[in-house]
Coordinates of C-alpha atoms in Angstrom, one line a residue:
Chain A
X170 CA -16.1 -19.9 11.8
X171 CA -12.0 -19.3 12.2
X172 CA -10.8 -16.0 11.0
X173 CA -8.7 -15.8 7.5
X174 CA -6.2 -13.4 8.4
X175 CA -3.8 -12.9 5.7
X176 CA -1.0 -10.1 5.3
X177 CA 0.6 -9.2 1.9
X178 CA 3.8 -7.4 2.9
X179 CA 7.8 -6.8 1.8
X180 CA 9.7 -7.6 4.7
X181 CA 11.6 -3.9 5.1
X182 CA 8.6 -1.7 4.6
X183 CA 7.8 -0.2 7.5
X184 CA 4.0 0.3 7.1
X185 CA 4.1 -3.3 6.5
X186 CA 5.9 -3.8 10.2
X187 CA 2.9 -1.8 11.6
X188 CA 0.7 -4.4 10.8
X189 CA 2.7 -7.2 12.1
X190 CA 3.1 -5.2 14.8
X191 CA -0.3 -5.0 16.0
X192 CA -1.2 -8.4 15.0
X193 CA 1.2 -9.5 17.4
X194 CA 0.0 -7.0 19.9
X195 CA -3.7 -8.6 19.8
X196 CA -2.2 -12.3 19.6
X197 CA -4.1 -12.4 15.9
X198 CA -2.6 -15.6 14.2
X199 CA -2.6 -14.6 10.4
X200 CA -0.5 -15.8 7.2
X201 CA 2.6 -13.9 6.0
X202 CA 2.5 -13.6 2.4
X203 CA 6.4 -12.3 1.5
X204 CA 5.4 -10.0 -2.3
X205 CA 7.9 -9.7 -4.7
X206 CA 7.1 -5.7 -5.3
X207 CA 9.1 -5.8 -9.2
X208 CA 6.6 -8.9 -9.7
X209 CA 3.2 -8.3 -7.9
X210 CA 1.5 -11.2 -7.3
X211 CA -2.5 -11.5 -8.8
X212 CA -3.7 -11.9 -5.2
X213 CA -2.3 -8.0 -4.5
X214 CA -3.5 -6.8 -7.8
X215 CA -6.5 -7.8 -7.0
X216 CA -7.0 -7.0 -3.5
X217 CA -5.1 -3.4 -3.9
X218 CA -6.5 -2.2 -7.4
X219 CA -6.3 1.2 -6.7
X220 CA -2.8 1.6 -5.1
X221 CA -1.1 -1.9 -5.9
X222 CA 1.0 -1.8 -3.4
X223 CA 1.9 -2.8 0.3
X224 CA 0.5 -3.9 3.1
X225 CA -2.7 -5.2 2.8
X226 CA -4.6 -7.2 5.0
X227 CA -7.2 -9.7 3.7
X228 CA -9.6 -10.9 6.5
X229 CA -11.9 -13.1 5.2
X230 CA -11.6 -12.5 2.0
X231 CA -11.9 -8.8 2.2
X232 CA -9.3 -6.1 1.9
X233 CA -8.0 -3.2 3.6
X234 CA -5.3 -1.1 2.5
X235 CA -3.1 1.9 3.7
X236 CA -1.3 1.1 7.3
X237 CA -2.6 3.4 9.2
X238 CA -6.5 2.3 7.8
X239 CA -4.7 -1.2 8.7
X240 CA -4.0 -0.3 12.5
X241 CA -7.5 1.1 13.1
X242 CA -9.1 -1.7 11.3
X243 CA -7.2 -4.3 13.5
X244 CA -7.7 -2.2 16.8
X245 CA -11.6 -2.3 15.7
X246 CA -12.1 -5.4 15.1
X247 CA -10.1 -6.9 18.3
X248 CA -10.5 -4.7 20.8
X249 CA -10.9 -6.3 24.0
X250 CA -7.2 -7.5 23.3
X251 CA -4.6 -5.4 24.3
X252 CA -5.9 -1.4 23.2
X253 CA -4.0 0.7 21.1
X254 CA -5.8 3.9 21.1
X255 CA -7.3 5.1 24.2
X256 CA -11.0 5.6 24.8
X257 CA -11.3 9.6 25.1
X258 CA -12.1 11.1 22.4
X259 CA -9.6 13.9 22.9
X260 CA -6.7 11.4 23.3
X261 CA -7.8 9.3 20.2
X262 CA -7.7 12.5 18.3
X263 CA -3.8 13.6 19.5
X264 CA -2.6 10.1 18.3
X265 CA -4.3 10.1 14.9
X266 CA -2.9 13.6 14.6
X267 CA 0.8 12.4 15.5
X268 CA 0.1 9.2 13.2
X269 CA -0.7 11.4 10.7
X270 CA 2.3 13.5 11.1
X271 CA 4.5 10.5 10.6
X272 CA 3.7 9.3 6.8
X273 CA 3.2 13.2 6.1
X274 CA 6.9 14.3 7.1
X275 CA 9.1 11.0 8.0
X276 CA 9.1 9.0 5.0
X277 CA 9.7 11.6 1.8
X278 CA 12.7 12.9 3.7
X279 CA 14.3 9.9 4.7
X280 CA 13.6 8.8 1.0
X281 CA 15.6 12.2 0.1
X282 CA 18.4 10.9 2.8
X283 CA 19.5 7.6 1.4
X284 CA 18.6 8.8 -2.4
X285 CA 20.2 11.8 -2.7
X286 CA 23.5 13.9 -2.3
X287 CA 25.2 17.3 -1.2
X288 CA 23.2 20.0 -0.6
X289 CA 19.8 18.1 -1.0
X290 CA 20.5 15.6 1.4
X291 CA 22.1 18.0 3.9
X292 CA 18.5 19.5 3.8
X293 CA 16.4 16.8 3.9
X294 CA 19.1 15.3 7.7
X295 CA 18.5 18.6 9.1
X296 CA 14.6 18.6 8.6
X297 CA 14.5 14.7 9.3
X298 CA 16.1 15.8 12.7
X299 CA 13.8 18.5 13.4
X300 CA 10.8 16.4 12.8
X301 CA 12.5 14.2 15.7
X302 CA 12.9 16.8 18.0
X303 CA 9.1 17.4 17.0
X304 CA 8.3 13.9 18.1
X305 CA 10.9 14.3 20.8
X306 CA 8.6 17.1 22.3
X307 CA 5.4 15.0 22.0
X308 CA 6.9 12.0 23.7
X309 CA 8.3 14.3 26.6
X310 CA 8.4 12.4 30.0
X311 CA 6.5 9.5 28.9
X312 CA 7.7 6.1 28.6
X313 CA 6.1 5.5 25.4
X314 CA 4.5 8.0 23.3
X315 CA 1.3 6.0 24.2
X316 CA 1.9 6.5 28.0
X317 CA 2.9 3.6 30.2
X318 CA 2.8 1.0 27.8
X319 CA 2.8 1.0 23.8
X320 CA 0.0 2.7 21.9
X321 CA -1.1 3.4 18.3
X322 CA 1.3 6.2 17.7
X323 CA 4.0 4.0 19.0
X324 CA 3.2 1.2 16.6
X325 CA 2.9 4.0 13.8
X326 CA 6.5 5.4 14.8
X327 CA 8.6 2.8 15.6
X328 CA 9.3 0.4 12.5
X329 CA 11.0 4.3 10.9
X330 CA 13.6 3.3 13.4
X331 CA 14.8 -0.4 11.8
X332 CA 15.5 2.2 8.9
X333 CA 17.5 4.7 10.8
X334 CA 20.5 2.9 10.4
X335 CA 20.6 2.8 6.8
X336 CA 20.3 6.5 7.1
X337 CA 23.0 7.4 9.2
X338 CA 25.2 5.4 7.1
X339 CA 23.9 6.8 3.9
X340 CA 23.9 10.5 5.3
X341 CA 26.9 10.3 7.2
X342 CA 25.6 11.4 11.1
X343 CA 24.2 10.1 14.0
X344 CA 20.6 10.2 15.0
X345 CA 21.1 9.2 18.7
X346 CA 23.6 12.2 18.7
X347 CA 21.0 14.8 18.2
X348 CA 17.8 12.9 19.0
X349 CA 18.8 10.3 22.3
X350 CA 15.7 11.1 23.8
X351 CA 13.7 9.0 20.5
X352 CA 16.8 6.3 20.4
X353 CA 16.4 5.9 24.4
X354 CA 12.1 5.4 23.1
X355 CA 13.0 2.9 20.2
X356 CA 15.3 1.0 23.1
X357 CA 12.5 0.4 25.5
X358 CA 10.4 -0.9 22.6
X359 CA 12.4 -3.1 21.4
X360 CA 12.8 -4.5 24.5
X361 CA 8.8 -5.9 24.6
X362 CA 8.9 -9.0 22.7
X363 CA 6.1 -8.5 20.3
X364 CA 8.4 -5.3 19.2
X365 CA 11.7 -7.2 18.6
X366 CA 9.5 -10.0 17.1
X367 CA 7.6 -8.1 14.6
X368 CA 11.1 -5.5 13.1
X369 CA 13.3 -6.2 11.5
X370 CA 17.4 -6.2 12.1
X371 CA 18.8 -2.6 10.6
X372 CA 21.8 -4.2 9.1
X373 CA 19.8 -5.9 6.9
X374 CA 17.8 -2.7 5.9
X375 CA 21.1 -1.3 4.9
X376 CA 22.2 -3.7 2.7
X377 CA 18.7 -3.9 1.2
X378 CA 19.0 -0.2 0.5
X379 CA 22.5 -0.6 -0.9
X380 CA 21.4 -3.4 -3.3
X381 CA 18.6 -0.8 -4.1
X382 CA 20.7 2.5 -5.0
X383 CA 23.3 -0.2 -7.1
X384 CA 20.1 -1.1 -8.8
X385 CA 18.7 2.4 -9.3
X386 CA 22.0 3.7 -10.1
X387 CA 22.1 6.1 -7.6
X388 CA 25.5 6.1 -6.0
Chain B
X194 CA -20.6 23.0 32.3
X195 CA -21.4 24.5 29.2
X196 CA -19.8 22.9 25.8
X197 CA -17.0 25.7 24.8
X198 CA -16.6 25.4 20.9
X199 CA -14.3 27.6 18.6
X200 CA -13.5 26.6 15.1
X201 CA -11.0 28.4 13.4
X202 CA -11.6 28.5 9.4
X203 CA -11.0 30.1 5.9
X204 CA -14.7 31.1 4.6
X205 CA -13.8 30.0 1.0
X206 CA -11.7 26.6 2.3
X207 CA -13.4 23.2 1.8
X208 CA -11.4 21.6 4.7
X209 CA -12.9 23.9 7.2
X210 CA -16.5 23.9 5.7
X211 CA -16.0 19.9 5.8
X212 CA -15.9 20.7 10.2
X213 CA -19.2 22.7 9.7
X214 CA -21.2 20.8 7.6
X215 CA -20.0 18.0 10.3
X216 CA -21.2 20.2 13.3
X217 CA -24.2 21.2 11.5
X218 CA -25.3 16.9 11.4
X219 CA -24.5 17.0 14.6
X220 CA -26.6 19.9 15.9
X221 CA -23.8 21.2 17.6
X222 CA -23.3 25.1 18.5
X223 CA -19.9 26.8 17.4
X224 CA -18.4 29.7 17.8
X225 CA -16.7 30.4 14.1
X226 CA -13.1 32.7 14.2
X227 CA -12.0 33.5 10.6
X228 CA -8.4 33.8 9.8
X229 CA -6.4 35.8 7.4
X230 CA -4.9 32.7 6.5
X231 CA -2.2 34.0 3.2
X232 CA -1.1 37.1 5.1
X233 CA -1.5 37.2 8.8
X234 CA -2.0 34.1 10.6
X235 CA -4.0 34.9 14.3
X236 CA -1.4 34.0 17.6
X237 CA -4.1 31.9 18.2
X238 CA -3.9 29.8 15.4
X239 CA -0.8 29.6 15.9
X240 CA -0.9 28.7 19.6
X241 CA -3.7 25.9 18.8
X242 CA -1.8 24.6 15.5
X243 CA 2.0 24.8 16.2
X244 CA 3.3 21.9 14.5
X245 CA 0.9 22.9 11.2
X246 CA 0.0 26.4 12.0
X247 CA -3.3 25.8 9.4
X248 CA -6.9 25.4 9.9
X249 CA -8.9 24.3 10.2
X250 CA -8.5 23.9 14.0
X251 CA -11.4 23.1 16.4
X252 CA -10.9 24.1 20.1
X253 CA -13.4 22.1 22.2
X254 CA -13.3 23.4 26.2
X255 CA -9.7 24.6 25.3
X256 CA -8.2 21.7 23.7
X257 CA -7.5 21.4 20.2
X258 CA -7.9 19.2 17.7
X259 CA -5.9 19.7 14.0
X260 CA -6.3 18.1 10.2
X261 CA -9.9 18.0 9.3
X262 CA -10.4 14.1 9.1
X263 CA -8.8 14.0 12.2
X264 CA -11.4 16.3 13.4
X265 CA -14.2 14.7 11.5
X266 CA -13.8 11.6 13.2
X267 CA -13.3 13.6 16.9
X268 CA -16.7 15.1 16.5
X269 CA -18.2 11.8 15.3
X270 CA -17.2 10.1 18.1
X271 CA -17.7 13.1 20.7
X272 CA -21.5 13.4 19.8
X273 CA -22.8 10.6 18.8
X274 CA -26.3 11.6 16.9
X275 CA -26.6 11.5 13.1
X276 CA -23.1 9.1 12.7
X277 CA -20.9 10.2 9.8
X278 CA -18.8 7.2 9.6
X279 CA -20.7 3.7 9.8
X280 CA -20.1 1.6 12.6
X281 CA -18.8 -1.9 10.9
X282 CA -15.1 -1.8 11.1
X283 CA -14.8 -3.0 7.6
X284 CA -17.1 0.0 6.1
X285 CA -15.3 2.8 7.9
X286 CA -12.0 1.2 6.7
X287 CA -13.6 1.7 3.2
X288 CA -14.7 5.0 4.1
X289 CA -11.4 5.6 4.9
X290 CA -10.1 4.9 2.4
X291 CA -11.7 6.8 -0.4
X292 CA -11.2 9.6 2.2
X293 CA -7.4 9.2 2.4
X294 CA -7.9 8.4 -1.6
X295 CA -9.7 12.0 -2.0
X296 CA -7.7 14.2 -0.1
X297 CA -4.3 12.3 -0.9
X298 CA -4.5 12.0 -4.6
X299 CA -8.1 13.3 -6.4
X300 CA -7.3 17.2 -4.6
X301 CA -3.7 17.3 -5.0
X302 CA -3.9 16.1 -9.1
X303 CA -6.6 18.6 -9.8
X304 CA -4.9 21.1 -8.2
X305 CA -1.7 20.3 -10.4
X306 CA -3.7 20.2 -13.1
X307 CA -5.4 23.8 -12.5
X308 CA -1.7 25.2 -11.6
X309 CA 0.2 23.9 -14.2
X310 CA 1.2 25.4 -18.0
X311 CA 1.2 23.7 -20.9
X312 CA 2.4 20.3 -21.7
X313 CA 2.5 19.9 -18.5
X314 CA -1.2 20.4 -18.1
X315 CA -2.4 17.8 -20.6
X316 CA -0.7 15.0 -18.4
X317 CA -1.5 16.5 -14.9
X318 CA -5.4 16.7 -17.0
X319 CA -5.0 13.3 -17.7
X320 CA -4.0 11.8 -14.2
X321 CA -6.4 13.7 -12.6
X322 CA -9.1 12.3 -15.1
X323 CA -8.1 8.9 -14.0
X324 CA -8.5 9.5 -10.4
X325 CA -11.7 11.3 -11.0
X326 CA -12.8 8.6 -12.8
X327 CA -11.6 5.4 -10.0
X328 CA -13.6 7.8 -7.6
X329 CA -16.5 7.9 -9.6
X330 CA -16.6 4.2 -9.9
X331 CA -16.7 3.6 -6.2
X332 CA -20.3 5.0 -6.2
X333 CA -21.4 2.5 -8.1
X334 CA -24.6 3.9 -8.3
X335 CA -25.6 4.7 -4.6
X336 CA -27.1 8.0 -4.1
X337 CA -23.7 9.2 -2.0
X338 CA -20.9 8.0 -1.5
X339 CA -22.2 7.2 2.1
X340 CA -25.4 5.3 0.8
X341 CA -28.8 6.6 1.7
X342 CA -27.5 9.7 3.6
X343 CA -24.6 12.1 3.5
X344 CA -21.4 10.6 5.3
X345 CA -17.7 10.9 5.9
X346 CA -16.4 10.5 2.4
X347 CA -19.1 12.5 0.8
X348 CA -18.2 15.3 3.5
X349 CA -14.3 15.1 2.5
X350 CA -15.5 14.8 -1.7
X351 CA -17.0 18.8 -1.3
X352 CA -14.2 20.4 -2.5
X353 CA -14.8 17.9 -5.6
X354 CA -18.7 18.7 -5.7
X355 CA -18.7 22.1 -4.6
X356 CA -15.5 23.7 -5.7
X357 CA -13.8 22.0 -8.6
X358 CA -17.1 23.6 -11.1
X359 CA -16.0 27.1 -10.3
X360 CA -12.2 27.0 -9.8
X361 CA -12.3 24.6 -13.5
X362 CA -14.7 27.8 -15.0
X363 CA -11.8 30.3 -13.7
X364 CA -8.7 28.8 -14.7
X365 CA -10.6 27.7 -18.2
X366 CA -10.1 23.7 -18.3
X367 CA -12.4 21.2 -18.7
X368 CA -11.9 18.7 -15.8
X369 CA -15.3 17.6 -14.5
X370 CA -17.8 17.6 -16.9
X371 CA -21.3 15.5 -16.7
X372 CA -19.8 13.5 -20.2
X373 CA -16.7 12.7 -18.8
X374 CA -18.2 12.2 -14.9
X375 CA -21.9 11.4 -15.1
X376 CA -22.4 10.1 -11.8
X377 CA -19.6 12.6 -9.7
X378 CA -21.6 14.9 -11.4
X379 CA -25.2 13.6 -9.9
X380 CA -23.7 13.1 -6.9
X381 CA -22.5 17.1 -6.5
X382 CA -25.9 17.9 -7.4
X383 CA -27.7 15.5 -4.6
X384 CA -25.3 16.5 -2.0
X385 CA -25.5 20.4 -2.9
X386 CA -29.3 20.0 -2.7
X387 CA -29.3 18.1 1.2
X388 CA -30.7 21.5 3.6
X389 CA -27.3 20.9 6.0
X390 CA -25.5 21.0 2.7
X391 CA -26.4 24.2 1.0
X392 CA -26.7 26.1 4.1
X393 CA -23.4 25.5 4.7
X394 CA -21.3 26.1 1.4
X395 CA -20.4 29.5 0.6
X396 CA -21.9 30.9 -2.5
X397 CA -20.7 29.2 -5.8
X398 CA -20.1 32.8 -7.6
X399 CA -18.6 34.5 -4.2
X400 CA -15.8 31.4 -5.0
X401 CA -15.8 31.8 -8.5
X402 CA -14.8 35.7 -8.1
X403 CA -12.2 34.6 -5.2
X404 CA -10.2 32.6 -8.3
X405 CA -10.7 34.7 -10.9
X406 CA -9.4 37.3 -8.8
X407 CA -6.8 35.3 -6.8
X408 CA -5.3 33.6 -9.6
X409 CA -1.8 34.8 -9.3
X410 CA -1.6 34.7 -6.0
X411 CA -2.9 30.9 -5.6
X412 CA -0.4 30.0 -8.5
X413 CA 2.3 31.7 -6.2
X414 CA 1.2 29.9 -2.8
X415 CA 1.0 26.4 -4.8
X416 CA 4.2 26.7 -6.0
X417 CA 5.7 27.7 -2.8
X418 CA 3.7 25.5 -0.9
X419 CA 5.7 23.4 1.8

């Protein structure tokens, strides 16, 4: 029996790049299904009752929700294709820890970058850059955070960066200023295919987030 | 060469009772470090945790491993007896899940609803009710949340069964009670009554006379919280 692969997704969230992300990565064909997140669709509703939102892949039929539950998921189900976690223990461990990291620190703060002003927002750039200099560390030498080739924390990390853009504009500094080291990283990705394939172009995340604060008022 | 295990806990924290009660499936020996955890963090703590500086943090032959489902899942996969996450990759997304749903949602609402004054505390009350109560119907009648036998999500739902009773008796609000929660409330009782369970919670009234006495000081650290 062919596999039903189907993704429910908004095209600038960057959980939902994860997932396209590692599709691509294990050559999984699946269906795109663009949501329209101020008028969910029934098939979402149903498939994401607890959380109603996005990404959510339906394979066969069945859901699973959450990115990161996504990637592992994905990586379980095809995993002669193309690993994204490696197989010691130890290792698997460090990268759900830095995954983990990620959606606990990245997104609230650069949420607090492109929503807020003044003092707030000069709080929320200077512990978004910190958090990079974290990540920075953890990367160190390595090519890719996954070592010589792209890996689950990579996947994780990199779709933040179609978004870092928008935030430099909206805060007003430069991330490759105090962080090259991480733009230097997001480079080299986007320079595998399945990477450029699978994000999406900044500019257009910044004039999504500009048609967003007009809408929510915020200046 | 001999297995080197440390695990650095909090005797009255769920988290790092959720790494015991894992260790104790397993069979697996451990060293067990407490930490002073509100007043003087150990260098080693914060040598092994640096980017959380919390525990619990298990140090297997040196290396270690932070967040407990991280850890959880490290442990399940290092010794493989007595698996706490099923093997189907569709079931342990599930597990998952409700783990992530639990830890993400169900703890920090009931904490808000503990910690908060007045009209505030109706409407933290009643979201927590509602994620009590999506919990609750995800049993849907097994015996744990892990079917037949204790696993993963039933492991990270202890500070639910175990803890919520006496921190709700010291802060005087009425969040999980068997008319509201029938089933949660079954389920704390089967999975306080399983022997690798109860040896391994501490002692409901040595936590009830931690909150009662700690109140203040908890309301302080949740408020200041990072």
């Amino acid at each position: 029996m062919a596999d039903e692969v189907i993704l429910l997704d908004f095209w600038p969230s960057m959980f939902g790049m994860r997932c396209r992300l590692a599709l691509a990565e294990k050559g999984v064909k699946y269906e795109y299904k663009e949501e329209d997140l101020k008028n969910k669709s029934d098939l979402l509703l149903r498939m994401n009752p607890v959380h109603k939102k996005i990404p959510v892949l339906v394979h066969n039929g069945k859901p699973v929700c959450e990115s990161l539950i996504i990637l592992q998921y994905i990586e379980e189900t095809w995993p002669d294709r193309c690993p994204l976690l490696p197989s010691d223990p130890y290792q698997r461990a460090q990268a759900r820890f830095w995954a983990d990291y990620i959606d606990k620190k990245f997104y609230g703060l650069g949420r607090k970058v492109w929503t807020t002003k003044g003092e707030e927002q000069e709080v929320a750039k200077k512990e978004l850059i910190e958090i990079m200099k974290v990540l920075e560390g953890e990367l160190g030498d390595k090519p890719f955070f996954g070592g010589e080739k792209l890996g689950f924390v990579d996947v994780a990390i990199v779709p933040f960066s179609t978004w870092f853009y928008a935030y430099e504009m909206c805060g007003n500094f430069s991330i490759e200023a105090e962080c090259p080291k991480l733009i230097a990283w997001t480079k080299r990705c986007l320079e595998i295919e399945t990477v450029s394939k699978s994000l999406v172009d900044p500019h257009k995340v910044y004039d999504f987030i500009l048609q967003l604060k007009k809408a929510l008022g915020i200046e | 060469m001999g297995e080197e295990l440390k695990l650095f806990g909090v005797w009255g924290s769920p988290f790092s009772r959720r790494i015991e009660i894992a260790l104790k499936i397993k069979g697996v020996e451990y060293e067990y470090l407490e930490e002073d955890i509100f007043h003087n963090k150990s260098a080693l703590l914060l040598k092994y945790n640096p980017v959380h500086k919390k525990i619990p943090v298990l140090v297997h032959n040196g290396k270690p491993i932070a967040e407990s489902q991280v850890i959880l899942e490290y442990i399940d996969e290092t010794w493989n007896d007595n698996p706490i996450l099923p093997r189907d990759p569709y079931k342990r997304a599930m597990a998952r899940f409700w783990a992530k749903f639990i830890d993400e949602k169900c703890v920090p609402a009931i904490w808000k609803s503990f910690m908060s004054g007045g009209p505030e505390r109706e409407k933290a009350n009643e979201e927590a009710c509602e994620l009590l109560s999506t919990l609750e119907g995800e049993l849907k009648g097994k015996k744990f949340f892990g079917g037949e036998t204790v696993g993963f999500v039933d492991i990270v739902a202890s500070f639910i069964g175990h803890w919520v009773g006496p921190f709700q008796e010291a802060v005087g609000v009425d969040l999980l009670t068997e008319d509201k929660f029938p089933m949660l409330c079954k389920w704390a009782e089967e999975f306080k009554n399983c022997p690798v369970i109860k040896e391994n919670l501490p002692p409901r009234d040595k936590i009830l006379a931690f909150f009662k006495a700690q109140l203040e000081m908890l309301t302080s650290f949740y408020k200041n919280r990072v």
